[in-house]
mmCIF file of C-alpha atoms in Angstrom:
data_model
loop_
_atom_site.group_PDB
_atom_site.id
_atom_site.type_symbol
_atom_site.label_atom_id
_atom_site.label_comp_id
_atom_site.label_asym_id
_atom_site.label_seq_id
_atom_site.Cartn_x
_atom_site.Cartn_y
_atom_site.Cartn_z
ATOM 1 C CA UNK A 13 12.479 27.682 2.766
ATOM 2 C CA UNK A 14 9.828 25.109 4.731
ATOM 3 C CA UNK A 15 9.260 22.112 4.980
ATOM 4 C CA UNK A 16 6.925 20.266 2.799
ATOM 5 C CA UNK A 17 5.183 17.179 3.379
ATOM 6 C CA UNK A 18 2.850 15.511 1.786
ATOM 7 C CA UNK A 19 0.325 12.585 2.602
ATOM 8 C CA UNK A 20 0.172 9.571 0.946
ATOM 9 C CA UNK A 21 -1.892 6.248 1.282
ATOM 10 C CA UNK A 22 -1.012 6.228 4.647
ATOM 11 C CA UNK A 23 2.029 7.522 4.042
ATOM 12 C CA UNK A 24 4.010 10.447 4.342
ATOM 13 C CA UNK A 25 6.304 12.480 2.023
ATOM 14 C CA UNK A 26 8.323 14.221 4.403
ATOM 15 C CA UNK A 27 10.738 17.335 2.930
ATOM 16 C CA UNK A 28 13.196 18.481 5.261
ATOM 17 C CA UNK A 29 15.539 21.733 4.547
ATOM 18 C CA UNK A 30 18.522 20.454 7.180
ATOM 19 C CA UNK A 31 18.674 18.399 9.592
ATOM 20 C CA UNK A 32 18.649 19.740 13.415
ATOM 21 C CA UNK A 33 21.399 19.092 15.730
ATOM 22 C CA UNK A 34 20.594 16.477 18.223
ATOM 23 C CA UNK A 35 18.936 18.202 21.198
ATOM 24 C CA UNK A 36 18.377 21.167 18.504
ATOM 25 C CA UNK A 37 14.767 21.945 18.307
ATOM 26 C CA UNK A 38 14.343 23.669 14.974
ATOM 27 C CA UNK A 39 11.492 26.498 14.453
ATOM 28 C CA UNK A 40 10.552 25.531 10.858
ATOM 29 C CA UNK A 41 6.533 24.325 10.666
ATOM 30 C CA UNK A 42 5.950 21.672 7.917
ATOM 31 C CA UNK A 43 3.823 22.275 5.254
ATOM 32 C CA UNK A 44 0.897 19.353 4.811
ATOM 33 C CA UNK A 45 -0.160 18.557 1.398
ATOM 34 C CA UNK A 46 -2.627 15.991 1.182
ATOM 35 C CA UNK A 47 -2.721 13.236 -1.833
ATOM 36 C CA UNK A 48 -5.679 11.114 -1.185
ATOM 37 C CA UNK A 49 -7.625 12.805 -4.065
ATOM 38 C CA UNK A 50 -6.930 10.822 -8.088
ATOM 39 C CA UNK A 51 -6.100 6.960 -6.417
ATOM 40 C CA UNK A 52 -7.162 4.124 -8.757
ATOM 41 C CA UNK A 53 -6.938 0.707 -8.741
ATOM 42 C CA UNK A 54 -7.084 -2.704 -10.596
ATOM 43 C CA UNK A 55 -6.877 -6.902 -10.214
ATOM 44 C CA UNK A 56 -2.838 -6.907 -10.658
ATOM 45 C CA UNK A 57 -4.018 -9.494 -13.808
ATOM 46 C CA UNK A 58 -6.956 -7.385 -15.102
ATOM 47 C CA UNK A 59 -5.739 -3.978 -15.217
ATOM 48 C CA UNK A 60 -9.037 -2.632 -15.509
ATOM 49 C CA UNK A 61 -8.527 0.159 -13.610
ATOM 50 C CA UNK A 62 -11.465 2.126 -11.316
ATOM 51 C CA UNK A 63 -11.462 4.558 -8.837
ATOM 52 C CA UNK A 64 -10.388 4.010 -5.389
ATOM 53 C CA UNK A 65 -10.643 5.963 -1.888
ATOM 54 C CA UNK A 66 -7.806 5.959 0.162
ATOM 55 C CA UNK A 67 -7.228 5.385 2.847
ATOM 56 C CA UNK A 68 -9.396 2.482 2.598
ATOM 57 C CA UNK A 69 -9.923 -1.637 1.605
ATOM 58 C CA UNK A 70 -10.062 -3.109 -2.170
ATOM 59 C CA UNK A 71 -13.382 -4.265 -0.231
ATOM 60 C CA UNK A 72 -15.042 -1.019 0.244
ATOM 61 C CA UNK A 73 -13.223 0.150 -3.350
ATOM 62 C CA UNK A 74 -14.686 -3.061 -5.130
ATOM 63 C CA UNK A 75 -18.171 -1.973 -3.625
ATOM 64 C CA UNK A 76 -17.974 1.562 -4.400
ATOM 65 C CA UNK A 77 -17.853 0.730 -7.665
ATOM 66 C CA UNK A 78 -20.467 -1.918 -8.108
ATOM 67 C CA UNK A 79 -18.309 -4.832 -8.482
ATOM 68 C CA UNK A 80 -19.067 -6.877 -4.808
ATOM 69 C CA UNK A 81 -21.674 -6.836 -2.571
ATOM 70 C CA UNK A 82 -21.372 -5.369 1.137
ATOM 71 C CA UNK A 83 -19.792 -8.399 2.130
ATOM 72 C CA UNK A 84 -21.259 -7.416 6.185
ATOM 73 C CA UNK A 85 -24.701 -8.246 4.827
ATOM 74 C CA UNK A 86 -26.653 -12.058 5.047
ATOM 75 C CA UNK A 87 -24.192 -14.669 3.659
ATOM 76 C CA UNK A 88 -22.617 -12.012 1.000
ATOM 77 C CA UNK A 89 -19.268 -12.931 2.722
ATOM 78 C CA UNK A 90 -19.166 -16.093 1.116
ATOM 79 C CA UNK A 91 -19.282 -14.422 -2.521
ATOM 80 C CA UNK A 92 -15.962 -12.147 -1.454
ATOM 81 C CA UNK A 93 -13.538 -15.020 -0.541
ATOM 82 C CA UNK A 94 -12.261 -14.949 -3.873
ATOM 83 C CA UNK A 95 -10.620 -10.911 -3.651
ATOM 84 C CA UNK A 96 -7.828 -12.435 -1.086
ATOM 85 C CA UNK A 97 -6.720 -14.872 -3.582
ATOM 86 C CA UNK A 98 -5.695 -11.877 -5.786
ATOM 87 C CA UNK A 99 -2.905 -9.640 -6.050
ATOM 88 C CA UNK A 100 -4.657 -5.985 -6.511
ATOM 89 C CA UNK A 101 -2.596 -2.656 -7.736
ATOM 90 C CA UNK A 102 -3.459 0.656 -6.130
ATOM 91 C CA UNK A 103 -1.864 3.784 -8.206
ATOM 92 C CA UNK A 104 -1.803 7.291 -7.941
ATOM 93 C CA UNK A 105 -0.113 10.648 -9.770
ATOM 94 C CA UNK A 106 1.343 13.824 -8.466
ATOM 95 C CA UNK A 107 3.225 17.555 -8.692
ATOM 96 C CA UNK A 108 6.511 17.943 -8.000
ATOM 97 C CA UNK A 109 8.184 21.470 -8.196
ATOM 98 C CA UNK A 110 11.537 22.230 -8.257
ATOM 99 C CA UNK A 111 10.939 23.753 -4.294
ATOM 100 C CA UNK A 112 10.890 20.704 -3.144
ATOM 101 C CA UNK A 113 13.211 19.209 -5.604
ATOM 102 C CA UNK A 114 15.518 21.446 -4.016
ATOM 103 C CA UNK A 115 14.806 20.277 -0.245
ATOM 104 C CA UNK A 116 17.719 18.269 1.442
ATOM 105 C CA UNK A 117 15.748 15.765 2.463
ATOM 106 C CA UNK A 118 12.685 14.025 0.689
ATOM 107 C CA UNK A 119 11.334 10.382 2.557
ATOM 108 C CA UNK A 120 8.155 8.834 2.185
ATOM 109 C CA UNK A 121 6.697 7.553 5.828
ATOM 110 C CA UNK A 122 4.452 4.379 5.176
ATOM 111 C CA UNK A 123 2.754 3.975 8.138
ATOM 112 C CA UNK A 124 0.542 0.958 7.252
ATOM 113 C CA UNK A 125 0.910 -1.236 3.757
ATOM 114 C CA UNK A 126 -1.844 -4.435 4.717
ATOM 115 C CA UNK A 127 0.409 -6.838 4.160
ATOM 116 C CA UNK A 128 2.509 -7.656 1.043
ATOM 117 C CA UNK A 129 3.577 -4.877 -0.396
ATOM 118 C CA UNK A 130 5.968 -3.643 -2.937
ATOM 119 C CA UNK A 131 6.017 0.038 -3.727
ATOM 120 C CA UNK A 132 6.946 1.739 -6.893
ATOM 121 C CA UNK A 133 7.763 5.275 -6.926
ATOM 122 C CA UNK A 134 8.608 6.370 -11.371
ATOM 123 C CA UNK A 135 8.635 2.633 -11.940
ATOM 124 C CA UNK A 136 11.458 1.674 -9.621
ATOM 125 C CA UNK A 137 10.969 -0.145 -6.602
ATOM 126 C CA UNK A 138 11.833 1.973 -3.665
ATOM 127 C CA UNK A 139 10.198 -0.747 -1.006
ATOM 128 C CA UNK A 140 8.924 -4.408 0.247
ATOM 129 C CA UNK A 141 6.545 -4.217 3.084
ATOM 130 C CA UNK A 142 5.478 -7.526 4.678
ATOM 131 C CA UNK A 143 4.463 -6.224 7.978
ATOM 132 C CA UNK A 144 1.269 -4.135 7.775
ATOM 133 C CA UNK A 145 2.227 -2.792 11.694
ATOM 134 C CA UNK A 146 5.722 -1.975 10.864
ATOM 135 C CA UNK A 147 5.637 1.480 9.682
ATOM 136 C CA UNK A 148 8.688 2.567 6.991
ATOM 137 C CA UNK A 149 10.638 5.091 5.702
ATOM 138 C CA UNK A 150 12.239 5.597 2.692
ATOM 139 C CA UNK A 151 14.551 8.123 1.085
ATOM 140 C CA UNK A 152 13.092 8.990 -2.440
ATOM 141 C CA UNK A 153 15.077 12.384 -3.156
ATOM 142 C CA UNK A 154 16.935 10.789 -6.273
ATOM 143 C CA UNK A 155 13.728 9.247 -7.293
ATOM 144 C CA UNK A 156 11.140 12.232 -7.827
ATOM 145 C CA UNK A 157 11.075 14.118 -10.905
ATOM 146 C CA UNK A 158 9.818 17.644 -11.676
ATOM 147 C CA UNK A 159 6.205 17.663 -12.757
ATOM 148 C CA UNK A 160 3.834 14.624 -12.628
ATOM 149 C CA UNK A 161 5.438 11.745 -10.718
ATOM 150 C CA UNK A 162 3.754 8.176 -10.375
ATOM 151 C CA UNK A 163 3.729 6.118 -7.022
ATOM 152 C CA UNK A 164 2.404 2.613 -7.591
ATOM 153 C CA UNK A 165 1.558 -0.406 -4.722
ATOM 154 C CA UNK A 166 1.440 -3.777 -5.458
ATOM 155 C CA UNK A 167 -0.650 -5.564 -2.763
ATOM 156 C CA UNK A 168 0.271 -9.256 -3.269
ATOM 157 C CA UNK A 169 -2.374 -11.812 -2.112
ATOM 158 C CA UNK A 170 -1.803 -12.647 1.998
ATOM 159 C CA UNK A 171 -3.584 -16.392 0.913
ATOM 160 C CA UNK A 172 -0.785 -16.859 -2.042
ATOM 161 C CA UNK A 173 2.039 -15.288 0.325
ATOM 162 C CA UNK A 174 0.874 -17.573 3.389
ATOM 163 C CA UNK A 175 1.221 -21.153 1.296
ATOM 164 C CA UNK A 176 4.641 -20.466 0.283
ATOM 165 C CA UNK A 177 5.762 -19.714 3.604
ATOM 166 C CA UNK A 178 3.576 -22.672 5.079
ATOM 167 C CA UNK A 179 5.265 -25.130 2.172
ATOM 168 C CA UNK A 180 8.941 -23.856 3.772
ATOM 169 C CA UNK A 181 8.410 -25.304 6.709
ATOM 170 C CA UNK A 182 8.309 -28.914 8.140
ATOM 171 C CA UNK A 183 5.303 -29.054 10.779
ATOM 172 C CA UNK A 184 1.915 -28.266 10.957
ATOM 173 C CA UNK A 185 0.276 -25.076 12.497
ATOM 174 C CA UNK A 186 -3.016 -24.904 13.513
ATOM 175 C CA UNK A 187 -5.922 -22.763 11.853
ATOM 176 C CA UNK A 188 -8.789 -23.760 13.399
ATOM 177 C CA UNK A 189 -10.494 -20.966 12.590
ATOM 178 C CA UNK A 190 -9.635 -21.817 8.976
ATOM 179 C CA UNK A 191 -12.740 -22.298 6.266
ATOM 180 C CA UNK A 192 -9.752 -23.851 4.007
ATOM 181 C CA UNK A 193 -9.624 -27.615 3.988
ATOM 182 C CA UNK A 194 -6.415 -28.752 6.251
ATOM 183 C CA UNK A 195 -3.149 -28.193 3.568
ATOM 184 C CA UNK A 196 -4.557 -24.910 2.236
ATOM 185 C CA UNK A 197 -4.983 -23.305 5.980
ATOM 186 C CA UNK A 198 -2.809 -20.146 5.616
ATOM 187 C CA UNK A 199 -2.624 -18.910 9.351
ATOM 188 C CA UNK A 200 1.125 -18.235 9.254
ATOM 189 C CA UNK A 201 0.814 -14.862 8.064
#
């Protein structure tokens, strides 16, 4: 049987028959499915939910579908501060047969979640990401499900995330780069 894998966000569903010995170099190539095709996403307090392109930014996805200006453009930038004061809920659907069921080993590989991040794979939460450079891995055998299965990220607001760790502690760190007036400046994230 091969081994499957399949592409995600960013991520990677790796399916692995056995393990190789250490040292053992195994001949089995994996098989690459790629699931950046049927993403969506919404304003976690909206769910209004459009369609999304990922990889990719709740920037470009908010101006793909008409709800921002390119933010790059004259003094647009100004109008967008508002999208990193929300949390924002990307979502996506896919296939499982019983192949793969079957595999001995079934991880997903997130190799970049910008920044706060809690990942849902069939409505159970299978990771917290707070490290957008950090890549994980997570073992989601017992969660998948024959037929349609539903992964789900919660991207939590970096601004909101920031203050509470800023609040936690007892000095002041500098932002000068900072638009924020002085006790909102989040540079601690």
């Amino acid at each position: 049987m091969p081994v499957n894998i399949i592409f995600l966000i960013a991520m990677i569903l790796s399916v692995l028959n056995s393990f190789p010995a250490p040292g053992q170099q195994t001949d089995q190539t994996p098989t690459v499915l790629k699931l950046t095709d049927n993403w969506e996403f919404s304003e976690a307090d909206r769910i209004e939910w459009m369609p999304a392109t990922v990889p990719g930014t709740v920037h470009t996805d908010l101006m793909d579908n008409g709800v921002i200006e390119d933010p790059h453009y004259r003094m647009n930038e100004d109008d967008v501060q508002w999208i990193e004061n929300r949390d924002w809920i990307y979502r996506t659907s896919f296939r499982v047969d019983e192949e793969l069921l079957a595999s001995d080993v079934v991880e997903l590989q997130f190799e970049g979640l910008d920044t706060y991040a809690h990942v849902y794979l069939n409505n159970r939460r299978i990771l917290e990401s707070d490290n957008m450079y950090v890549g994980r891995t997570v073992d989601v055998k017992e969660q998948l499900k024959p037929g349609d299965n539903e992964l789900q990220i919660l991207f939590q607001s970096p601004v909101s995330e920031g203050m509470k760790k800023l609040h936690r502690i007892d000095y002041h760190i500098p932002a000068i780069n900072e638009q924020a007036p002085m006790d909102e400046r989040t540079s601690v994230f």
